[in-house]
Tab-separated table of C-alpha atoms in Angstrom:
chain	number	residue	atom	x	y	z
A	1	MET	CA	0.000	0.000	0.000
A	2	PRO	CA	2.802	2.493	0.686
A	3	TRP	CA	4.152	2.044	-2.847
A	4	LEU	CA	0.724	2.671	-4.400
A	5	ALA	CA	0.151	5.687	-2.144
A	6	SER	CA	3.553	7.082	-3.168
A	7	ARG	CA	2.218	7.047	-6.752
A	8	GLY	CA	-0.752	9.193	-5.702
A	9	ALA	CA	-3.265	6.364	-5.376
A	10	SER	CA	-6.091	6.384	-2.875
A	11	ILE	CA	-6.250	2.961	-1.224
A	12	TYR	CA	-9.391	1.032	-0.334
A	13	LEU	CA	-9.688	-2.324	1.404
A	14	PRO	CA	-12.544	-4.688	0.566
A	15	VAL	CA	-14.908	-5.325	3.464
A	16	GLY	CA	-15.167	-9.010	4.291
A	17	HIS	CA	-13.485	-11.776	2.331
A	18	SER	CA	-12.306	-11.021	-1.198
A	19	PRO	CA	-10.715	-14.048	-2.870
A	20	ASP	CA	-9.599	-12.191	-5.986
A	21	TYR	CA	-7.959	-8.987	-4.760
A	22	ASP	CA	-6.628	-7.560	-1.515
A	23	VAL	CA	-6.579	-3.829	-2.267
A	24	ILE	CA	-8.386	-1.423	-4.553
A	25	ALA	CA	-6.282	1.520	-5.712
A	26	GLU	CA	-7.817	4.608	-7.265
A	27	LEU	CA	-5.170	6.049	-9.549
A	28	GLY	CA	-6.407	9.013	-11.528
A	29	GLU	CA	-9.682	7.958	-13.133
A	30	GLU	CA	-8.909	4.264	-12.826
A	31	LEU	CA	-9.841	1.742	-10.139
A	32	LEU	CA	-7.274	-1.064	-9.954
A	33	ARG	CA	-7.956	-4.408	-8.265
A	34	VAL	CA	-4.644	-5.549	-6.754
A	35	GLN	CA	-3.773	-9.014	-5.460
A	36	VAL	CA	-0.851	-8.920	-2.993
A	37	LYS	CA	1.633	-11.784	-2.710
A	38	THR	CA	4.706	-12.262	-0.542
A	39	SER	CA	7.471	-14.843	-0.592
A	40	THR	CA	10.547	-15.701	1.404
A	41	TYR	CA	11.374	-18.754	-0.714
A	42	PHE	CA	14.643	-18.152	-2.589
A	43	ARG	CA	15.980	-21.008	-4.709
A	44	ASN	CA	18.557	-21.141	-7.501
A	45	GLY	CA	18.936	-17.360	-7.592
A	46	ARG	CA	15.210	-16.607	-7.966
A	47	TRP	CA	12.272	-15.835	-5.703
A	48	GLU	CA	9.457	-18.365	-6.083
A	49	VAL	CA	6.000	-16.884	-5.585
A	50	ARG	CA	2.804	-18.925	-5.457
A	51	LEU	CA	-0.091	-17.406	-7.369
A	52	CYS	CA	-2.564	-20.160	-6.591
A	53	THR	CA	-4.664	-20.800	-3.517
A	54	ARG	CA	-4.646	-24.232	-1.948
A	55	GLY	CA	-7.292	-23.831	0.700
A	56	GLY	CA	-6.070	-22.356	3.948
A	57	ASN	CA	-7.765	-24.570	6.473
A	58	GLN	CA	-7.944	-28.217	7.475
A	59	SER	CA	-11.117	-28.834	5.480
A	60	TRP	CA	-9.343	-28.241	2.164
A	61	ASN	CA	-10.974	-30.345	-0.563
A	62	GLY	CA	-7.871	-30.643	-2.764
A	63	VAL	CA	-8.951	-28.045	-5.318
A	64	VAL	CA	-6.224	-25.622	-6.394
A	65	LYS	CA	-7.499	-22.185	-7.437
A	66	LYS	CA	-5.157	-20.643	-9.995
A	67	LEU	CA	-4.886	-16.909	-10.544
A	68	ASP	CA	-7.529	-15.776	-13.015
A	69	PRO	CA	-6.209	-12.655	-14.810
A	70	SER	CA	-9.762	-11.427	-15.389
A	71	ARG	CA	-10.471	-11.247	-11.637
A	72	CYS	CA	-7.755	-8.725	-10.719
A	73	ASP	CA	-5.814	-6.080	-12.618
A	74	TYR	CA	-2.369	-6.266	-10.998
A	75	VAL	CA	-0.349	-8.450	-8.686
A	76	PHE	CA	1.958	-6.663	-6.265
A	77	VAL	CA	4.749	-8.912	-4.971
A	78	LEU	CA	7.074	-8.271	-2.034
A	79	VAL	CA	9.859	-10.799	-1.440
A	80	GLY	CA	12.158	-11.499	1.474
A	81	ASP	CA	14.911	-9.030	0.651
A	82	GLY	CA	12.430	-6.176	0.058
A	83	ARG	CA	12.357	-6.260	-3.742
A	84	CYS	CA	8.932	-5.486	-5.234
A	85	TRP	CA	7.095	-6.024	-8.500
A	86	PHE	CA	3.831	-4.519	-9.804
A	87	ILE	CA	2.794	-6.920	-12.542
A	88	PRO	CA	-0.278	-6.637	-14.779
A	89	SER	CA	-2.282	-9.810	-14.235
A	90	VAL	CA	-2.543	-10.423	-17.985
A	91	ALA	CA	1.266	-10.767	-18.103
A	92	LEU	CA	1.060	-13.714	-15.685
A	93	GLY	CA	-1.303	-15.993	-17.565
A	94	GLY	CA	-3.031	-18.453	-15.276
A	95	GLY	CA	-0.198	-20.415	-13.737
A	96	SER	CA	0.239	-21.499	-10.161
A	97	GLN	CA	3.598	-19.811	-9.501
A	98	ILE	CA	6.204	-17.439	-10.922
A	99	ARG	CA	9.929	-16.990	-10.398
A	100	LEU	CA	11.155	-13.435	-9.918
A	101	GLY	CA	14.612	-11.923	-9.983
A	102	GLY	CA	15.515	-12.809	-13.549
A	103	PRO	CA	14.825	-11.107	-16.869
A	104	LYS	CA	11.244	-12.332	-17.460
A	105	TYR	CA	9.408	-9.863	-15.187
A	106	SER	CA	12.226	-7.340	-14.737
A	107	GLU	CA	10.288	-4.552	-16.492
A	108	PHE	CA	7.709	-4.692	-13.683
A	109	GLU	CA	10.167	-4.394	-10.785
A	110	VAL	CA	9.601	-1.249	-8.737
A	111	GLU	CA	11.436	0.460	-5.888
A	112	PRO	CA	12.238	-1.924	-3.043
A	113	GLY	CA	10.321	-1.866	0.211
A	114	ARG	CA	11.207	-3.113	3.646
A	115	PRO	CA	12.573	-6.659	3.807
A	116	LEU	CA	10.242	-9.296	5.195
A	117	LEU	CA	11.088	-10.701	8.585
A	118	ARG	CA	12.035	-14.362	8.535
């Protein structure tokens, strides 16, 4: 949220449970639905970030919900060392995870934030 606010966005949080986005950002005339992801998993020189949902409780039925690019506009990612990305959801397709820190999503990397505590 601080990064979006630094761009002049007004920030709104959905009331209740919102499975598709975590934040709504009003930027100019546009309302952006933003899914927020974090990761502290660093392997082979890249940050691995899960985009899918695998339940979240003990009654999980085994269904994996992949990111649907039509249900949010952007994904904001913060990883363990504080690096951040603001990625249009259409650039992600519908996979279950991405690897950040290489050339593929480098154009979407933004100013770093605070590192995540481990």
